[in-house]
XYZ file of C-alpha atoms in Angstrom:
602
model
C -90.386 -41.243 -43.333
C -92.806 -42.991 -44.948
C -91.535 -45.916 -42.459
C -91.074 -49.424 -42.654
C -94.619 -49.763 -41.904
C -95.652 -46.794 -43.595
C -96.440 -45.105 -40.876
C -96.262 -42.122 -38.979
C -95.081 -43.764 -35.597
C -94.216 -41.720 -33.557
C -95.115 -43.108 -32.919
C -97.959 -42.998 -32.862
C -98.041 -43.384 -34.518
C -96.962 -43.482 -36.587
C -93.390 -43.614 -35.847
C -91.252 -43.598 -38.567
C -89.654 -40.388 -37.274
C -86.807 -40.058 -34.481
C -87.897 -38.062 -31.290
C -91.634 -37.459 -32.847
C -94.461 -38.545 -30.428
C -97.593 -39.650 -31.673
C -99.181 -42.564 -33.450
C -102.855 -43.430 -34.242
C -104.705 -43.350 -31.405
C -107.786 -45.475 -32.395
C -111.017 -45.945 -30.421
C -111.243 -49.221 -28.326
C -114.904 -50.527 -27.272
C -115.980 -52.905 -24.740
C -117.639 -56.123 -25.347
C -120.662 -54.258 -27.324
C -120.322 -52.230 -30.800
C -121.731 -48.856 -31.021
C -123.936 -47.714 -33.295
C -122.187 -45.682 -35.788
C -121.222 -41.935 -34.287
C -122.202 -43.414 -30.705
C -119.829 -43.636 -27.925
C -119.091 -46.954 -25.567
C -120.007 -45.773 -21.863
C -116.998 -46.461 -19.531
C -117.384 -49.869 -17.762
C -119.206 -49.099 -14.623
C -120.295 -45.266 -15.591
C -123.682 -45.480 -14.008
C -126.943 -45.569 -15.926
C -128.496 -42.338 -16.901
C -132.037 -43.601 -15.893
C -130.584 -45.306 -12.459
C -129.460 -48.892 -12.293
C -131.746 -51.203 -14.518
C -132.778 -54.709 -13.663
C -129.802 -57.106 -13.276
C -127.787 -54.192 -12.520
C -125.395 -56.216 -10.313
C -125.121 -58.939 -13.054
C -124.149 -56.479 -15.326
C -122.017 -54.711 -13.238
C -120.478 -58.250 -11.923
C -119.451 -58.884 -15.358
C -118.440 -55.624 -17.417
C -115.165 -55.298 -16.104
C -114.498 -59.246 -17.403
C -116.222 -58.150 -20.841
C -114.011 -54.798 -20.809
C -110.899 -56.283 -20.245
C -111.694 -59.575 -23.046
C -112.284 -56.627 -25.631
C -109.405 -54.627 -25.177
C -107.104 -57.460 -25.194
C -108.947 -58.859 -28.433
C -108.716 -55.515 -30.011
C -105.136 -54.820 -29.133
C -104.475 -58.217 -30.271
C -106.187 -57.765 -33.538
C -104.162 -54.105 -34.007
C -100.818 -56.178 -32.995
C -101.709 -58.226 -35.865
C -101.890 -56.261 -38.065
C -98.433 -54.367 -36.731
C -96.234 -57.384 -36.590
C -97.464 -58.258 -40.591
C -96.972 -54.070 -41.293
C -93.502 -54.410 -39.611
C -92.167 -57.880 -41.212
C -92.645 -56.531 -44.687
C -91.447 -53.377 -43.143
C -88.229 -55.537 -42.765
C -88.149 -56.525 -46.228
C -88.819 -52.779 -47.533
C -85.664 -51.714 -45.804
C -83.202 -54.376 -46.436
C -84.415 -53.886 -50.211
C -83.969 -49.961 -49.921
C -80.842 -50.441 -48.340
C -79.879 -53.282 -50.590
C -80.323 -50.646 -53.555
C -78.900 -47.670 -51.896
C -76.872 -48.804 -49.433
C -76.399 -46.513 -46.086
C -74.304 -44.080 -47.550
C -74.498 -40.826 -49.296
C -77.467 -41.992 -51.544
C -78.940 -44.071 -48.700
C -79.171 -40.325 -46.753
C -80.519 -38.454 -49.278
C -83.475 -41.052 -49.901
C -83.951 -41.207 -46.300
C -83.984 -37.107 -45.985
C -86.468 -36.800 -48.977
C -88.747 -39.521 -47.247
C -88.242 -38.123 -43.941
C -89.220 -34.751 -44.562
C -92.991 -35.222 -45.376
C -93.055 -37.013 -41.973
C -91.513 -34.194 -40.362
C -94.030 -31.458 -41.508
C -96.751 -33.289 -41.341
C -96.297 -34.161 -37.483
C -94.235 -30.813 -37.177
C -97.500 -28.858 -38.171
C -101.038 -31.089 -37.915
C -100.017 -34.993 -37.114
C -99.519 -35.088 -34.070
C -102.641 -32.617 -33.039
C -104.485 -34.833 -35.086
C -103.765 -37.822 -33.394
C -103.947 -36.951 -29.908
C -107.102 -34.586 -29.983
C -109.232 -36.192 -32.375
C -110.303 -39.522 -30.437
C -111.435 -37.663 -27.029
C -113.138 -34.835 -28.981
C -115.370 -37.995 -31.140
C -115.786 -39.344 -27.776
C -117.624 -35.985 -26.073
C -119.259 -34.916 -29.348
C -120.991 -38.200 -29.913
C -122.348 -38.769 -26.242
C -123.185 -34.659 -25.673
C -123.814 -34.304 -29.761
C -128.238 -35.198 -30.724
C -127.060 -36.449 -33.572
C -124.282 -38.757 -31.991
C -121.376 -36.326 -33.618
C -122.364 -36.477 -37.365
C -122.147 -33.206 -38.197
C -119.397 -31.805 -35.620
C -116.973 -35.046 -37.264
C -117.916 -33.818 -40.914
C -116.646 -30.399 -39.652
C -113.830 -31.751 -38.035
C -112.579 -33.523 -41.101
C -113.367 -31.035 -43.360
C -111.160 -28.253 -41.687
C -108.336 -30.299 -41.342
C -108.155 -31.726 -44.679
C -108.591 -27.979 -45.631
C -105.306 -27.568 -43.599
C -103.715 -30.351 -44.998
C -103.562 -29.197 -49.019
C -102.259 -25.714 -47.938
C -99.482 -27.101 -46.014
C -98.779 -29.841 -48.662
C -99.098 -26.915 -51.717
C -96.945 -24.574 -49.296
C -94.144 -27.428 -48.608
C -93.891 -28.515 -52.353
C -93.167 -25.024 -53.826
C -90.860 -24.783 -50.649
C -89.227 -27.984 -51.006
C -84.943 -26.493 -51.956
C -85.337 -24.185 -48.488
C -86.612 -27.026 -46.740
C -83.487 -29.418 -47.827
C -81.028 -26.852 -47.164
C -82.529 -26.630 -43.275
C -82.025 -29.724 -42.891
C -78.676 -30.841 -45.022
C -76.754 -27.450 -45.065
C -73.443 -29.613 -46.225
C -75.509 -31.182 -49.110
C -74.058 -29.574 -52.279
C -73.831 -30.099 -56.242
C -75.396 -33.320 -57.222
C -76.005 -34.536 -53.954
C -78.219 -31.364 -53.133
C -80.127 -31.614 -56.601
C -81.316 -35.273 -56.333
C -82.142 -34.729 -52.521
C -84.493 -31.698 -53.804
C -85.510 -33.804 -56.743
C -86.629 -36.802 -54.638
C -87.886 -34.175 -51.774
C -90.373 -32.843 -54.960
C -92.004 -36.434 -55.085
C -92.202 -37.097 -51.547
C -93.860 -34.223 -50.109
C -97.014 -34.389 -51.462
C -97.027 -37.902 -49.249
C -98.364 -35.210 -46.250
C -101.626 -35.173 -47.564
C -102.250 -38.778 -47.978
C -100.695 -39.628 -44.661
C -103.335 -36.982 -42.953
C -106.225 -38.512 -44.642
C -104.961 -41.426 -43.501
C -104.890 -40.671 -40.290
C -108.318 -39.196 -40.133
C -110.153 -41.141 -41.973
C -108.453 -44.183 -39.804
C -109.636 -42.443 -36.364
C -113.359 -42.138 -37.463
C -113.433 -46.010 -38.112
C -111.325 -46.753 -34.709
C -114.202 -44.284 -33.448
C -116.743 -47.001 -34.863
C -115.094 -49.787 -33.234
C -113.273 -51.147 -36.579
C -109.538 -51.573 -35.619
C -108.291 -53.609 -38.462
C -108.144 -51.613 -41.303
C -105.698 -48.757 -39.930
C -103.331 -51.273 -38.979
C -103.640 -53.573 -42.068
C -103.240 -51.261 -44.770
C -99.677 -50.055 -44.124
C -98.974 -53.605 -45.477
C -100.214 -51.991 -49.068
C -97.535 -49.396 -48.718
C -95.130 -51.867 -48.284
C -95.546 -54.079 -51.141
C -95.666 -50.818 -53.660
C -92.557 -49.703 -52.443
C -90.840 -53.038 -52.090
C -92.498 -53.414 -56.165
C -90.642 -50.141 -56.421
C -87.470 -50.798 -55.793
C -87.166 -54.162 -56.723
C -88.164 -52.637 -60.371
C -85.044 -50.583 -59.436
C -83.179 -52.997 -58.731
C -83.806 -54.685 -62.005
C -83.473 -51.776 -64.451
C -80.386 -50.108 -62.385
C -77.689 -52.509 -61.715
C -75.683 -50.068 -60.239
C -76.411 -46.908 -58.884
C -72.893 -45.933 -56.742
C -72.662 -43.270 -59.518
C -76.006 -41.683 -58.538
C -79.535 -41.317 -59.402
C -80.760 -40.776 -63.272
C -83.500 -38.461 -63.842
C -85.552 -41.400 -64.382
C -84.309 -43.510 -61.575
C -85.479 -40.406 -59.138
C -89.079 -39.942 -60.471
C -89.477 -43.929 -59.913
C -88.459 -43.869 -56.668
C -89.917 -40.376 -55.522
C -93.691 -41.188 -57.362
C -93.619 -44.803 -56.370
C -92.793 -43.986 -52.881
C -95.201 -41.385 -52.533
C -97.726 -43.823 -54.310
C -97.097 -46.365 -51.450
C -98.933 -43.883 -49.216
C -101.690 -42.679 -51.595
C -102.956 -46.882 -51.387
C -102.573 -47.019 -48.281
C -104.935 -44.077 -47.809
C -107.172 -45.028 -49.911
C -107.475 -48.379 -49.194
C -109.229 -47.522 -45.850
C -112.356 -46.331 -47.937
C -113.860 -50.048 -48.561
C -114.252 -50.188 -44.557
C -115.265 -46.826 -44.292
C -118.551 -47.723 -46.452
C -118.884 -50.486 -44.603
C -118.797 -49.368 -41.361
C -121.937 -46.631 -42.783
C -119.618 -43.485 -42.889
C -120.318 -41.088 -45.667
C -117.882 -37.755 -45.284
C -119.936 -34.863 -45.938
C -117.525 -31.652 -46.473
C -119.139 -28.815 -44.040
C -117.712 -25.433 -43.781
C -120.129 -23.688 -41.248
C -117.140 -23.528 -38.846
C -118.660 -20.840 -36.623
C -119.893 -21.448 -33.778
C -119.590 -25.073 -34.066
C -117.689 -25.647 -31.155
C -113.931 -26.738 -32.798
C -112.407 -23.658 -30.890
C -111.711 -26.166 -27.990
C -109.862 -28.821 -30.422
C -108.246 -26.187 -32.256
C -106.844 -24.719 -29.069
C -105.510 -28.314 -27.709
C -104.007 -28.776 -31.062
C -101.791 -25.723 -30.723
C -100.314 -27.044 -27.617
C -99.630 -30.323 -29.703
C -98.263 -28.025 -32.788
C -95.666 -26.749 -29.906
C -94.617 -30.048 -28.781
C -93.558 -31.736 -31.818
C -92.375 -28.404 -32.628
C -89.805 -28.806 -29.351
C -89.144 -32.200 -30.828
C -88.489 -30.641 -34.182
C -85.755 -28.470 -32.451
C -84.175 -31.561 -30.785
C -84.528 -33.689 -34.306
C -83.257 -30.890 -36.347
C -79.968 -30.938 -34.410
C -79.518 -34.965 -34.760
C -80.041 -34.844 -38.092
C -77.743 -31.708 -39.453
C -74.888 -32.821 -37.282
C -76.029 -36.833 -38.740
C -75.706 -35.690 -41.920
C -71.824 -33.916 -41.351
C -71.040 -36.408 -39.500
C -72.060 -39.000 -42.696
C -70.340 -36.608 -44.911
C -66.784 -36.922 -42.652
C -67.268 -40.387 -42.044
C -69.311 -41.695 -44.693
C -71.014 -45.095 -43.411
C -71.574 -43.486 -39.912
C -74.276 -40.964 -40.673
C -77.724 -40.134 -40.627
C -78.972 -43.390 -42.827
C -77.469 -45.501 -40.080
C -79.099 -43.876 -37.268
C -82.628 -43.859 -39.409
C -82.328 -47.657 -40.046
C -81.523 -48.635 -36.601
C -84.104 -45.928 -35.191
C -86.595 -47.434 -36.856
C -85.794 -51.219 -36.138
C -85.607 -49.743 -32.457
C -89.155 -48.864 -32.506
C -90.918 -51.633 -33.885
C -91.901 -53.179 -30.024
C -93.583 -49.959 -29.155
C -95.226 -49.596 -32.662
C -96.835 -53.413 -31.534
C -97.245 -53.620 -28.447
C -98.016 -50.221 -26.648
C -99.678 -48.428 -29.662
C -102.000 -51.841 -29.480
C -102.767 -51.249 -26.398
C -103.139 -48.020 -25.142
C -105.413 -47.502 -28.762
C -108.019 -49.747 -27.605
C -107.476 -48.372 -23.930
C -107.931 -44.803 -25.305
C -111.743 -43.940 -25.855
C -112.302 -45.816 -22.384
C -109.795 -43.391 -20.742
C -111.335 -40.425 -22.388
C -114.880 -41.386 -21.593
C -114.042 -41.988 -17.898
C -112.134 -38.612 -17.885
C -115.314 -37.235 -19.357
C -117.134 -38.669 -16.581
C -114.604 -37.491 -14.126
C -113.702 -40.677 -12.982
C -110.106 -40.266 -12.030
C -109.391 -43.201 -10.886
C -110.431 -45.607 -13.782
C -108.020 -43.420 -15.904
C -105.197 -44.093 -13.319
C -106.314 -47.868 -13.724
C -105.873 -47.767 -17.213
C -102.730 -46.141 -17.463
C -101.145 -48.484 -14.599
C -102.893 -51.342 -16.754
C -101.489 -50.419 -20.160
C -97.698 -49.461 -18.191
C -97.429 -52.779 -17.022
C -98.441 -54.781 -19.770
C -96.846 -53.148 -22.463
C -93.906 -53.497 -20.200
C -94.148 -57.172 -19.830
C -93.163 -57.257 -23.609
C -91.021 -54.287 -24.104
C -88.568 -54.825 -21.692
C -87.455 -58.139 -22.941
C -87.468 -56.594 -25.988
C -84.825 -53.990 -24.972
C -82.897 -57.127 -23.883
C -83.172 -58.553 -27.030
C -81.259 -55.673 -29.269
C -79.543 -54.831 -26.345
C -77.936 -58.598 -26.303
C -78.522 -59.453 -29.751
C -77.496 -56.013 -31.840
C -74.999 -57.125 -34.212
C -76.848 -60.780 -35.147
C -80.437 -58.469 -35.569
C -78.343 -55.707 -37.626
C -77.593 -58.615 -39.817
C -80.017 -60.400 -40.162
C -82.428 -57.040 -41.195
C -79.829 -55.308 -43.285
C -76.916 -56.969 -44.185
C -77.403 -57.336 -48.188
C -76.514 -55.728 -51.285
C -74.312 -52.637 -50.747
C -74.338 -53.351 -46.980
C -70.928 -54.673 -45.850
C -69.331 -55.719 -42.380
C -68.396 -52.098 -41.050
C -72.172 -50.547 -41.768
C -73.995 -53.506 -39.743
C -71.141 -52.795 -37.127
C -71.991 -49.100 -36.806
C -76.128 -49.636 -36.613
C -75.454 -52.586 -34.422
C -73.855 -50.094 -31.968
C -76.462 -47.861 -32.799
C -79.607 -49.850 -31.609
C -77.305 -51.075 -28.552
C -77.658 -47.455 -27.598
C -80.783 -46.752 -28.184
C -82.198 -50.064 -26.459
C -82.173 -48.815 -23.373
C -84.605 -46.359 -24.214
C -86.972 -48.020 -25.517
C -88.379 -49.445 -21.852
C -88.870 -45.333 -21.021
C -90.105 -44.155 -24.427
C -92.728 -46.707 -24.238
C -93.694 -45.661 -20.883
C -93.648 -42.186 -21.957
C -96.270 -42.644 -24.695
C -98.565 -44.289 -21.883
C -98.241 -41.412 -19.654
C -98.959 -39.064 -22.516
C -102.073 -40.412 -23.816
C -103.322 -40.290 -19.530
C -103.154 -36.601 -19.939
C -104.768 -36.914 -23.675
C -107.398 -38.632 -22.351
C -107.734 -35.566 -20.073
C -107.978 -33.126 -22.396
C -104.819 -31.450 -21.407
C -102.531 -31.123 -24.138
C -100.701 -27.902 -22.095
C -99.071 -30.151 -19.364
C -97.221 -32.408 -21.435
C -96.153 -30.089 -24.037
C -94.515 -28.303 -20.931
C -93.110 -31.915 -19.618
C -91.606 -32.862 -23.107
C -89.396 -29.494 -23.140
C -86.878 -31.739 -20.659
C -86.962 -34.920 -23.383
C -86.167 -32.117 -26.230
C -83.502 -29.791 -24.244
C -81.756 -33.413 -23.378
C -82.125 -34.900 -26.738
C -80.621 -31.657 -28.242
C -77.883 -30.611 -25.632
C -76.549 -34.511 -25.357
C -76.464 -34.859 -29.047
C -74.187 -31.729 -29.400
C -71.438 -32.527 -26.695
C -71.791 -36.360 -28.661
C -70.430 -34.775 -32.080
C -67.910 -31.755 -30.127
C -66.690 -35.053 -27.864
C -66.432 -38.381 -29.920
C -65.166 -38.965 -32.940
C -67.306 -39.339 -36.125
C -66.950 -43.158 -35.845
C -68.885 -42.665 -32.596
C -70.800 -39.294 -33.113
C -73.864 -40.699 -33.914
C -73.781 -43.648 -31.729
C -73.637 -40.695 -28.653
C -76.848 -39.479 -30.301
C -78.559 -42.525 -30.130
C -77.511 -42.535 -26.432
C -78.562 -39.388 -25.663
C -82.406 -39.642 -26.824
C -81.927 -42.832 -24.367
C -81.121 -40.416 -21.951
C -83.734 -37.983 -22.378
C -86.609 -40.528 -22.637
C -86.002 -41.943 -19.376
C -86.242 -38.219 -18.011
C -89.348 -37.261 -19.437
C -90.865 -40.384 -18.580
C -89.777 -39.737 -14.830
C -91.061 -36.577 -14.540
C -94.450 -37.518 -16.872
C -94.839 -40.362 -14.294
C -94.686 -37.711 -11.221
C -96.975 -34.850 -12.788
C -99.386 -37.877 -13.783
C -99.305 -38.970 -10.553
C -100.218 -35.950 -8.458
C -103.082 -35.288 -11.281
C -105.071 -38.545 -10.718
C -104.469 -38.880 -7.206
C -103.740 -42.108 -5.062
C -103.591 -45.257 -6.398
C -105.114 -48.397 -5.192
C -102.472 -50.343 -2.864
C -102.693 -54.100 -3.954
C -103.404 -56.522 -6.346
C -105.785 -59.501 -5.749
C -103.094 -61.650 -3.801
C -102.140 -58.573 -1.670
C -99.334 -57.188 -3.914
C -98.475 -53.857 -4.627
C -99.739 -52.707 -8.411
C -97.214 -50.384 -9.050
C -96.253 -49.892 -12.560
C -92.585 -49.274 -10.845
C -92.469 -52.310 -8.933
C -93.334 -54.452 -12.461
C -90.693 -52.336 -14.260
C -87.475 -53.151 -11.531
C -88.622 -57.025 -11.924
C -88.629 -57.518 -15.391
C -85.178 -55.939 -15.858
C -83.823 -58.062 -13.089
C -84.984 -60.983 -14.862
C -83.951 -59.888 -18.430
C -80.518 -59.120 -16.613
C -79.216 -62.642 -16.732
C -81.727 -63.591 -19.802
C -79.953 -61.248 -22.234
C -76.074 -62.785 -20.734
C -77.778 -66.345 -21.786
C -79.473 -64.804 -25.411
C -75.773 -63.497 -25.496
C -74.053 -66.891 -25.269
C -76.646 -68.559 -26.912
C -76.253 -66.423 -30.184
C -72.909 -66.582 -29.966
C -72.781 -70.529 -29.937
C -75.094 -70.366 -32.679
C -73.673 -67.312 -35.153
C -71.897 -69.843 -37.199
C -75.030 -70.877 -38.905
C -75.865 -67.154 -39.846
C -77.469 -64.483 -38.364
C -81.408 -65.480 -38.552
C -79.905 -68.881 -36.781
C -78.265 -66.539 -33.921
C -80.963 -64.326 -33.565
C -83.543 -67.330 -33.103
C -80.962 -69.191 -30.706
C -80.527 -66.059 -28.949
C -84.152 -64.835 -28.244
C -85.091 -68.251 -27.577
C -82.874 -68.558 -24.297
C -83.471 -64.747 -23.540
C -87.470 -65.305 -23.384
C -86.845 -68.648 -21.766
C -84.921 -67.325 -18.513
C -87.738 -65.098 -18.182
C -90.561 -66.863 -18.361
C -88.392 -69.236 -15.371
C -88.029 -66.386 -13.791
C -91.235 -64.768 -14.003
C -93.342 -66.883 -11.097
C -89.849 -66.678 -8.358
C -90.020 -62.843 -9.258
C -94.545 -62.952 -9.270
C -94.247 -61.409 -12.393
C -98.162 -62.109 -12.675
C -98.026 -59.813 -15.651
C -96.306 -63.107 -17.215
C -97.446 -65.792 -15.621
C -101.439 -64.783 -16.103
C -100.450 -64.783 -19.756
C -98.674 -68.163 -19.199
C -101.420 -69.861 -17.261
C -103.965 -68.103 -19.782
C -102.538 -69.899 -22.683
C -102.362 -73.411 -21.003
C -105.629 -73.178 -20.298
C -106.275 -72.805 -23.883
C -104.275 -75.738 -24.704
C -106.526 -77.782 -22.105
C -109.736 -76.972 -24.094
C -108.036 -77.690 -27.497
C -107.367 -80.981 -26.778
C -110.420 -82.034 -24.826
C -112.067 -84.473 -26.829
């Protein structure tokens, strides 16, 4: 939806959009830098010409080097992710703070949602799932380390990208009335109106995301993840001009109110596009458009997108039915609807967006190169890696809108036209979802091990059960609660089906790479299982103390609740984290007192 972040998160990446997979996935390097179109080697891949002198050296210490440049590049992408998402925060409660999360409120959201929804529905997520692994073979099998076969690449898909954009703008009334068939009158004309300006937001965000994957494919991280924050401030300038010129805007939308908000949103996008092109020159890339398609060997990419075009098209199917019966339910119950969901949807996903898209992006071109190299089990390594880190952070955070829902709500979107009853409704909202955010996370993970694999087939046939779950819960949610609670159900229900399709990802992943090694370096068992059952029976207890804690506290205001609250959650688990050998923790712990020590060494 043009997101908080704006981006495509899908996660992803982006992941401004309910039940789509997919977010950036950049390209991580070890300790050295590439040269431009050349690929990293897998730590440990062994030397074309045989081992060279100081082989075991080397050897001895590329795992160390491996493992201090993926956590410096996640940490440089998380960065940039928790600045994207903060002024994410302050986009929303000033979109919500001019349109409330009502009528209006949905038909912004729809308009803004829909150029995320084609765009992943027909080339986003292909794009970013296929296009890393593909850089990664072309530039180490490629003489000319992938130059020409990425100018192809690029130039194809941006080919794609202006027919679907021309296509969806002519299209734009059939393409409301899909998704809002109750919309009608003036309601359906300013939907359609805003839709107009929006769409055209599917080019940028493509161009975005491919020009972003050829620097992540140079070893530049910072530039993807730091430019959403451009997005945000245009919009933000957007609708505070809003703001200013319409004091009140319960009656509707002017014609001149819509273009504002419809061009300046969609402008938000176009600078954040084009603000990657600075780094792009720097990092030596000059795009040369090449049609000589033929014979150039994108018949493999093309086929693994299609098998990505089906699986967001599944999730399409499963998204199509929360939002129609989102919208009827908002039109029954007014401050219960589809805005609601969308706002606490997309609070929901900010912990994944920061911590596992980090992650598994610098993971990523290691995975694919290993897979490239057939080394099985160094891609089972880093997917058990990336599960149970990502976990160590997620989890809690599921405790923390699990405990903390109504205080978060709040403190996010209570303002303007936002009263008592609507932070009630998406406080229940992302108390439903939170559970799923532990198995949506670990679902991405597993995704990206097949990715890496260049097997898009297997989990387009795996996410059928998250769709068909998604879809079927959310319909006995609206035929069995009332509309107070409809959409609360739905929320619960893509719970539901993430933890499913994470199961059975986790199996089919499992058999694939074959066994695992047994234990740690004290003897313990690595399983990405194991870490999961711990942390949740340590957050069990921290979330009843965040509970009381922001209770004790809520008479100072919501920020003062939610502080109070997440302070005592993180604080019973970091107690609990060395009883329970949570060494996922405690390295991190002992890690950053060491740290401390050096600082203050005189």
């Amino acid at each position: 939806m043009g997101g908080s972040d704006g981006r495509i998160r899908q996660r992803g990446a982006l992941q401004g959009v309910p039940g789509i997979p997919g977010a950036p996935v950049n390209h991580g390097t070890s300790a050295t830098t590439a040269p431009a179109g050349g690929s990293i080697p897998h730590p440990g891949a062994a030397h074309p010409a045989g081992p060279p002198a100081g082989a075991a050296v080397a050897a001895a210490a590329a795992p160390a080097a491996a493992r201090t440049s993926v956590l410096r590049s996640g940490a440089l992408m998380a960065a940039g992710s928790v600045v994207s998402r903060a002024t994410g925060f302050v986009r929303s409660a000033v979109v919500v703070a001019a349109l409330g999360a009502g009528a209006l409120g949905d038909s912004y959201a729809v308009a803004n949602t829909v150029p995320n929804i084609l765009y992943m529905l027909l080339v986003g997520g292909a794009l970013n799932a296929v296009f890393v692994p593909e850089l990664v073979r072309a530039a180490k099998e490629h003489a000319d380390g992938g130059a020409a076969y990425t100018d192809r690449l690029l130039t194809a898909c941006t080919v794609a990208l202006l027919a679907l954009t021309a296509v969806a703008v002519l299209a734009t009334p059939l393409i409301i009335e899909a998704y809002t068939p109750s919309y009608s009158g003036a309601r359906q004309s300013t939907t359609v109106a805003l839709a107009r300006f929006c769409l055209p937001q599917i080019l940028f965000y493509g161009l975005f995301t491919l020009l972003g994957q050829v620097l992540n494919a140079r070893g530049r991280f910072g530039a993807m993840m730091w430019t959403p924050v451009l997005n945000n401030v245009v919009v933000i300038g957007v609708f505070g001009l809003f703001l200013y010129l319409s004091h009140d805007a319960s009656h509707g939308l002017t014609a001149a109110d819509t273009r504002l908000l419809g061009i300046g949103t969609t402008a938000g996008i176009v600078v954040q596009a084009l603000a990657l092109v600075p780094s792009l020159r720097a990092a030596r890339f000059r795009w040369r458009p090449r049609f000589d398609w033929r014979g150039s060997g994108l018949t493999r990419p093309l086929r693994n997108a299609g098998w990505l075009v089906m699986l967001v098209l599944t999730n399409q199917i499963g998204y199509w039915v929360v939002t129609r019966l989102s919208t009827t339910v908002g039109d029954l119950a007014g401050r219960y609807g589809y805005a609601a969901y969308s706002n606490a949807y997309q609070l929901w996903i900010v912990p994944q967006g920061i911590i596992t898209v980090s992650l598994v992006t610098a993971l990523m071109p290691r995975m694919s190169s290993a897979a490239s190299d057939g080394d099985l089990g160094a891609v089972r390594r880093d997917v058990s890696r990336a599960l149970r880190s990502s976990a160590a952070l997620v989890v809690p955070a599921a405790a923390v809108f699990a405990a903390l829902a109504p205080w978060v709500i709040g403190a996010v979107f209570g303002y303007g036209r936002t009263d008592a009853a609507d932070v009630e409704a998406m406080a229940g909202m992302l108390t439903a979802f939170a559970p799923g955010l532990i198995a949506y996370s670990a679902q991405y993970v597993l995704a990206r091990g097949f990715y890496a694999l260049s097997d898009t087939r297997t989990p387009f046939f795996l996410n059928l059960v998250i769709a068909a779950l998604n879809a079927g819960l959310s319909v006995a949610a609206y035929l069995v609660l009332s509309p107070r609670w409809a959409v609360t159900g739905m929320a619960a229900a893509s719970s539901v089906a993430f933890l499913a399709g994470a199961t059975v990802t986790a199996y089919t992943l499992a058999r694939r790479l074959g066994p695992r090694a047994a234990t740690t370096r004290a003897g313990r068992p690595t399983s990405a299982l194991r870490t999961h059952l711990l942390l949740l029976a340590a957050c069990a207890p921290a979330a009843a103390a965040g509970y009381g804690a922001a209770r004790a506290a809520e008479r100072f205001g919501d920020f003062a609740a939610v502080g109070a609250g997440t302070a005592a959650l993180v604080l019973v688990v970091v107690l609990l984290a060395r009883p329970l050998r949570l060494t996922e923790i405690t390295d991190q712990l002992d890690s950053l007192r060491r740290r401390r020590g050096r600082r203050e060494m005189p």
